Each structure stands twice: as structure tokens, then as C-alpha cells.
Amino acid sequence: NCSHLGNDTERWVSYICEEAHAKSAHPQMLPFRCRVPTVQKIKIWGHSYASVDPESSARFVEKYFGAKRLKDIRGDCGAREIEVQYPSFDDYRGGGLHIKFVNNPSKPAGKYDIAAFVKSMALLYGNLSDNSGHHWNQFFDSHLGFYVPKVVGMVEAFMHDGVQFFTGLSSGL
């Protein structure tokens, strides 16, 4: 940009708020960010996923996404939790998400447990890599997005290794 403000978002916010204050002294007329005294930075740092095989889940993200294993906890009752961290970036993308893959076979789950859910997804949707765009449902829309610097290389690796994946009808992959 050609302004004196550069790429510092806080400088831009200050500038916009000064302009808004000059135009209206009434607080309700100001942009919300100008009415909040400090920025509340909320950062999602991770997520937990139930997994029928935490080891395979962790190996998958290590191989294809460059994640690094942080913890491997084994409980007395057969439970297991593996925590990995995705790569970090020194720019606006941030990265560095922590993901936990958890399995606790002794936890009561009823008839529709994790293994049954995995089987139902295979029966309902089959091979997700046909790219027809008709595989969307609420499960697939509940996701955690992250940046992949070389997405074409990742897709080529998926295709080479026979990993099933799907793309949407947007300009994504």
C-alpha cells in the first residue's frame, strides 16, 4: 500500500477510529472496534479428535502435513492420546495448531461408537475422491482449517499413495 500506515493493522485501526471520532462524538455511531478499549486476541491453539487408531492418525498428519509429535500418553485402561503440532509460520497465517487424537476403548459409547461412525461414513459416502461435489454434510462442514504451503504437492502425494480426499465446488483445491 502507498499510505504512511504500512501493513500494521493496529495503526490502521487507530487511524480509522480517529477519523470516526472526528465525524461523530456519539459512541453508538463509532465502529465497534473503536468502542472497545483493547483488542481481545482469541487464538484457537488446538482441537481434539476421537480416533479408532491414534497412532495411524498421528502418522498421517506427520507424513502429509509436516506435524511433529509432542506427546504419546497411554492410560492403564487401554486409552491413548497422541498430541501433534502443525508447522508454524512467521506471518499472518500463524499455524502451530495442536491436535490430539484420542481413543478410550473402556469409555461407554453405546452401539454407535467411533468404529461404527467410521464404518457409516464409508457406507454413506464411499470413495470421497470422485470430486462430484455431492458429499457435503454437517460432519464435513465441522472442520478445523489450516494453511498448507504446497497444496499441489500434498494433493499429488495423496493421489500417489491412494489417499481418499474430496474437494468442494469452490475455487479450493
PDB file of N, CA and C in Angstrom, residues 32-79:
ATOM      1  N   PHE A  32     -17.538  -0.744  16.013  1.00  0.00           N
ATOM      2  CA  PHE A  32     -17.421  -1.496  17.254  1.00  0.00           C
ATOM      3  C   PHE A  32     -15.995  -1.523  17.768  1.00  0.00           C
ATOM      4  N   ARG A  33     -15.047  -1.760  16.914  1.00  0.00           N
ATOM      5  CA  ARG A  33     -13.645  -1.846  17.340  1.00  0.00           C
ATOM      6  C   ARG A  33     -13.180  -0.548  17.988  1.00  0.00           C
ATOM      7  N   CYS A  34     -13.746   0.570  17.587  1.00  0.00           N
ATOM      8  CA  CYS A  34     -13.372   1.865  18.167  1.00  0.00           C
ATOM      9  C   CYS A  34     -13.994   2.074  19.546  1.00  0.00           C
ATOM     10  N   ARG A  35     -15.042   1.313  19.858  1.00  0.00           N
ATOM     11  CA  ARG A  35     -15.690   1.416  21.164  1.00  0.00           C
ATOM     12  C   ARG A  35     -15.079   0.469  22.182  1.00  0.00           C
ATOM     13  N   VAL A  36     -14.267  -0.475  21.740  1.00  0.00           N
ATOM     14  CA  VAL A  36     -13.626  -1.450  22.618  1.00  0.00           C
ATOM     15  C   VAL A  36     -12.234  -0.921  22.954  1.00  0.00           C
ATOM     16  N   PRO A  37     -11.918  -0.732  24.232  1.00  0.00           N
ATOM     17  CA  PRO A  37     -10.646  -0.102  24.586  1.00  0.00           C
ATOM     18  C   PRO A  37      -9.400  -0.887  24.190  1.00  0.00           C
ATOM     19  N   THR A  38      -9.454  -2.212  24.227  1.00  0.00           N
ATOM     20  CA  THR A  38      -8.284  -3.003  23.840  1.00  0.00           C
ATOM     21  C   THR A  38      -8.720  -4.142  22.942  1.00  0.00           C
ATOM     22  N   VAL A  39      -7.797  -4.623  22.178  1.00  0.00           N
ATOM     23  CA  VAL A  39      -8.079  -5.748  21.303  1.00  0.00           C
ATOM     24  C   VAL A  39      -8.068  -7.020  22.135  1.00  0.00           C
ATOM     25  N   GLN A  40      -9.094  -7.802  21.976  1.00  0.00           N
ATOM     26  CA  GLN A  40      -9.111  -9.101  22.627  1.00  0.00           C
ATOM     27  C   GLN A  40      -8.675 -10.116  21.583  1.00  0.00           C
ATOM     28  N   LYS A  41      -7.475 -10.618  21.733  1.00  0.00           N
ATOM     29  CA  LYS A  41      -6.963 -11.569  20.758  1.00  0.00           C
ATOM     30  C   LYS A  41      -7.282 -12.978  21.230  1.00  0.00           C
ATOM     31  N   ILE A  42      -8.132 -13.637  20.482  1.00  0.00           N
ATOM     32  CA  ILE A  42      -8.503 -15.004  20.776  1.00  0.00           C
ATOM     33  C   ILE A  42      -7.826 -15.873  19.730  1.00  0.00           C
ATOM     34  N   LYS A  43      -7.084 -16.838  20.182  1.00  0.00           N
ATOM     35  CA  LYS A  43      -6.381 -17.721  19.256  1.00  0.00           C
ATOM     36  C   LYS A  43      -6.747 -19.160  19.584  1.00  0.00           C
ATOM     37  N   ILE A  44      -7.269 -19.835  18.587  1.00  0.00           N
ATOM     38  CA  ILE A  44      -7.544 -21.253  18.751  1.00  0.00           C
ATOM     39  C   ILE A  44      -6.214 -21.961  18.586  1.00  0.00           C
ATOM     40  N   TRP A  45      -5.813 -22.705  19.588  1.00  0.00           N
ATOM     41  CA  TRP A  45      -4.496 -23.328  19.525  1.00  0.00           C
ATOM     42  C   TRP A  45      -4.570 -24.820  19.256  1.00  0.00           C
ATOM     43  N   GLY A  46      -5.757 -25.390  19.290  1.00  0.00           N
ATOM     44  CA  GLY A  46      -5.820 -26.810  19.013  1.00  0.00           C
ATOM     45  C   GLY A  46      -7.211 -27.384  19.053  1.00  0.00           C
ATOM     46  N   HIS A  47      -7.258 -28.688  18.876  1.00  0.00           N
ATOM     47  CA  HIS A  47      -8.528 -29.390  18.825  1.00  0.00           C
ATOM     48  C   HIS A  47      -8.273 -30.859  19.151  1.00  0.00           C
ATOM     49  N   SER A  48      -9.265 -31.540  19.678  1.00  0.00           N
ATOM     50  CA  SER A  48      -9.162 -32.973  19.954  1.00  0.00           C
ATOM     51  C   SER A  48     -10.106 -33.739  19.039  1.00  0.00           C
ATOM     52  N   TYR A  49      -9.643 -34.879  18.567  1.00  0.00           N
ATOM     53  CA  TYR A  49     -10.451 -35.738  17.707  1.00  0.00           C
ATOM     54  C   TYR A  49     -10.478 -37.144  18.283  1.00  0.00           C
ATOM     55  N   ALA A  50     -11.663 -37.740  18.316  1.00  0.00           N
ATOM     56  CA  ALA A  50     -11.773 -39.153  18.663  1.00  0.00           C
ATOM     57  C   ALA A  50     -11.224 -39.933  17.476  1.00  0.00           C
ATOM     58  N   SER A  51     -10.469 -40.984  17.753  1.00  0.00           N
ATOM     59  CA  SER A  51      -9.839 -41.758  16.685  1.00  0.00           C
ATOM     60  C   SER A  51      -9.868 -43.233  17.049  1.00  0.00           C
ATOM     61  N   VAL A  52     -10.168 -44.082  16.079  1.00  0.00           N
ATOM     62  CA  VAL A  52     -10.105 -45.523  16.338  1.00  0.00           C
ATOM     63  C   VAL A  52      -8.657 -45.983  16.407  1.00  0.00           C
ATOM     64  N   ASP A  53      -7.734 -45.192  15.857  1.00  0.00           N
ATOM     65  CA  ASP A  53      -6.315 -45.560  15.847  1.00  0.00           C
ATOM     66  C   ASP A  53      -5.463 -44.282  15.931  1.00  0.00           C
ATOM     67  N   PRO A  54      -5.220 -43.767  17.144  1.00  0.00           N
ATOM     68  CA  PRO A  54      -4.445 -42.536  17.283  1.00  0.00           C
ATOM     69  C   PRO A  54      -3.065 -42.600  16.619  1.00  0.00           C
ATOM     70  N   GLU A  55      -2.430 -43.760  16.643  1.00  0.00           N
ATOM     71  CA  GLU A  55      -1.107 -43.900  16.017  1.00  0.00           C
ATOM     72  C   GLU A  55      -1.181 -43.626  14.520  1.00  0.00           C
ATOM     73  N   SER A  56      -2.137 -44.234  13.838  1.00  0.00           N
ATOM     74  CA  SER A  56      -2.290 -44.008  12.397  1.00  0.00           C
ATOM     75  C   SER A  56      -2.680 -42.567  12.095  1.00  0.00           C
ATOM     76  N   SER A  57      -3.559 -42.008  12.928  1.00  0.00           N
ATOM     77  CA  SER A  57      -3.964 -40.607  12.736  1.00  0.00           C
ATOM     78  C   SER A  57      -2.756 -39.681  12.852  1.00  0.00           C
ATOM     79  N   ALA A  58      -1.934 -39.908  13.875  1.00  0.00           N
ATOM     80  CA  ALA A  58      -0.750 -39.069  14.079  1.00  0.00           C
ATOM     81  C   ALA A  58       0.247 -39.248  12.936  1.00  0.00           C
ATOM     82  N   ARG A  59       0.477 -40.490  12.505  1.00  0.00           N
ATOM     83  CA  ARG A  59       1.414 -40.732  11.399  1.00  0.00           C
ATOM     84  C   ARG A  59       0.942 -40.043  10.121  1.00  0.00           C
ATOM     85  N   PHE A  60      -0.375 -40.018   9.899  1.00  0.00           N
ATOM     86  CA  PHE A  60      -0.932 -39.373   8.709  1.00  0.00           C
ATOM     87  C   PHE A  60      -0.584 -37.885   8.682  1.00  0.00           C
ATOM     88  N   VAL A  61      -0.853 -37.178   9.783  1.00  0.00           N
ATOM     89  CA  VAL A  61      -0.595 -35.726   9.780  1.00  0.00           C
ATOM     90  C   VAL A  61       0.902 -35.424   9.829  1.00  0.00           C
ATOM     91  N   GLU A  62       1.678 -36.328  10.382  1.00  0.00           N
ATOM     92  CA  GLU A  62       3.135 -36.151  10.343  1.00  0.00           C
ATOM     93  C   GLU A  62       3.639 -36.267   8.905  1.00  0.00           C
ATOM     94  N   LYS A  63       3.151 -37.258   8.185  1.00  0.00           N
ATOM     95  CA  LYS A  63       3.613 -37.510   6.822  1.00  0.00           C
ATOM     96  C   LYS A  63       3.136 -36.450   5.832  1.00  0.00           C
ATOM     97  N   TYR A  64       1.844 -36.133   5.859  1.00  0.00           N
ATOM     98  CA  TYR A  64       1.280 -35.267   4.821  1.00  0.00           C
ATOM     99  C   TYR A  64       1.265 -33.781   5.172  1.00  0.00           C
ATOM    100  N   PHE A  65       1.235 -33.432   6.467  1.00  0.00           N
ATOM    101  CA  PHE A  65       1.130 -32.026   6.851  1.00  0.00           C
ATOM    102  C   PHE A  65       2.351 -31.506   7.591  1.00  0.00           C
ATOM    103  N   GLY A  66       3.337 -32.354   7.811  1.00  0.00           N
ATOM    104  CA  GLY A  66       4.561 -31.904   8.477  1.00  0.00           C
ATOM    105  C   GLY A  66       4.410 -31.686   9.971  1.00  0.00           C
ATOM    106  N   ALA A  67       3.409 -32.322  10.593  1.00  0.00           N
ATOM    107  CA  ALA A  67       3.213 -32.183  12.042  1.00  0.00           C
ATOM    108  C   ALA A  67       4.337 -32.888  12.792  1.00  0.00           C
ATOM    109  N   LYS A  68       4.584 -32.433  13.994  1.00  0.00           N
ATOM    110  CA  LYS A  68       5.599 -33.034  14.873  1.00  0.00           C
ATOM    111  C   LYS A  68       4.904 -33.600  16.104  1.00  0.00           C
ATOM    112  N   ARG A  69       5.270 -34.803  16.489  1.00  0.00           N
ATOM    113  CA  ARG A  69       4.673 -35.447  17.656  1.00  0.00           C
ATOM    114  C   ARG A  69       5.187 -34.794  18.930  1.00  0.00           C
ATOM    115  N   LEU A  70       4.261 -34.441  19.833  1.00  0.00           N
ATOM    116  CA  LEU A  70       4.624 -33.814  21.101  1.00  0.00           C
ATOM    117  C   LEU A  70       4.494 -34.767  22.280  1.00  0.00           C
ATOM    118  N   LYS A  71       3.375 -35.510  22.305  1.00  0.00           N
ATOM    119  CA  LYS A  71       3.111 -36.404  23.445  1.00  0.00           C
ATOM    120  C   LYS A  71       2.459 -37.682  22.952  1.00  0.00           C
ATOM    121  N   ASP A  72       2.723 -38.750  23.677  1.00  0.00           N
ATOM    122  CA  ASP A  72       2.063 -40.024  23.427  1.00  0.00           C
ATOM    123  C   ASP A  72       1.754 -40.605  24.806  1.00  0.00           C
ATOM    124  N   ILE A  73       0.500 -40.464  25.217  1.00  0.00           N
ATOM    125  CA  ILE A  73       0.095 -40.876  26.562  1.00  0.00           C
ATOM    126  C   ILE A  73      -0.741 -42.146  26.457  1.00  0.00           C
ATOM    127  N   ARG A  74      -0.333 -43.162  27.217  1.00  0.00           N
ATOM    128  CA  ARG A  74      -1.077 -44.421  27.262  1.00  0.00           C
ATOM    129  C   ARG A  74      -1.643 -44.606  28.658  1.00  0.00           C
ATOM    130  N   GLY A  75      -2.957 -44.802  28.726  1.00  0.00           N
ATOM    131  CA  GLY A  75      -3.609 -45.000  30.016  1.00  0.00           C
ATOM    132  C   GLY A  75      -3.626 -46.464  30.411  1.00  0.00           C
ATOM    133  N   ASP A  76      -3.935 -46.720  31.665  1.00  0.00           N
ATOM    134  CA  ASP A  76      -3.984 -48.086  32.189  1.00  0.00           C
ATOM    135  C   ASP A  76      -5.106 -48.907  31.560  1.00  0.00           C
ATOM    136  N   CYS A  77      -6.149 -48.266  31.115  1.00  0.00           N
ATOM    137  CA  CYS A  77      -7.334 -48.971  30.633  1.00  0.00           C
ATOM    138  C   CYS A  77      -7.346 -49.129  29.116  1.00  0.00           C
ATOM    139  N   GLY A  78      -6.207 -48.972  28.465  1.00  0.00           N
ATOM    140  CA  GLY A  78      -6.148 -49.098  27.012  1.00  0.00           C
ATOM    141  C   GLY A  78      -6.350 -47.785  26.285  1.00  0.00           C
ATOM    142  N   ALA A  79      -6.591 -46.718  27.038  1.00  0.00           N
ATOM    143  CA  ALA A  79      -6.781 -45.401  26.415  1.00  0.00           C
ATOM    144  C   ALA A  79      -5.438 -44.882  25.885  1.00  0.00           C
TER     145      ALA A  79
END
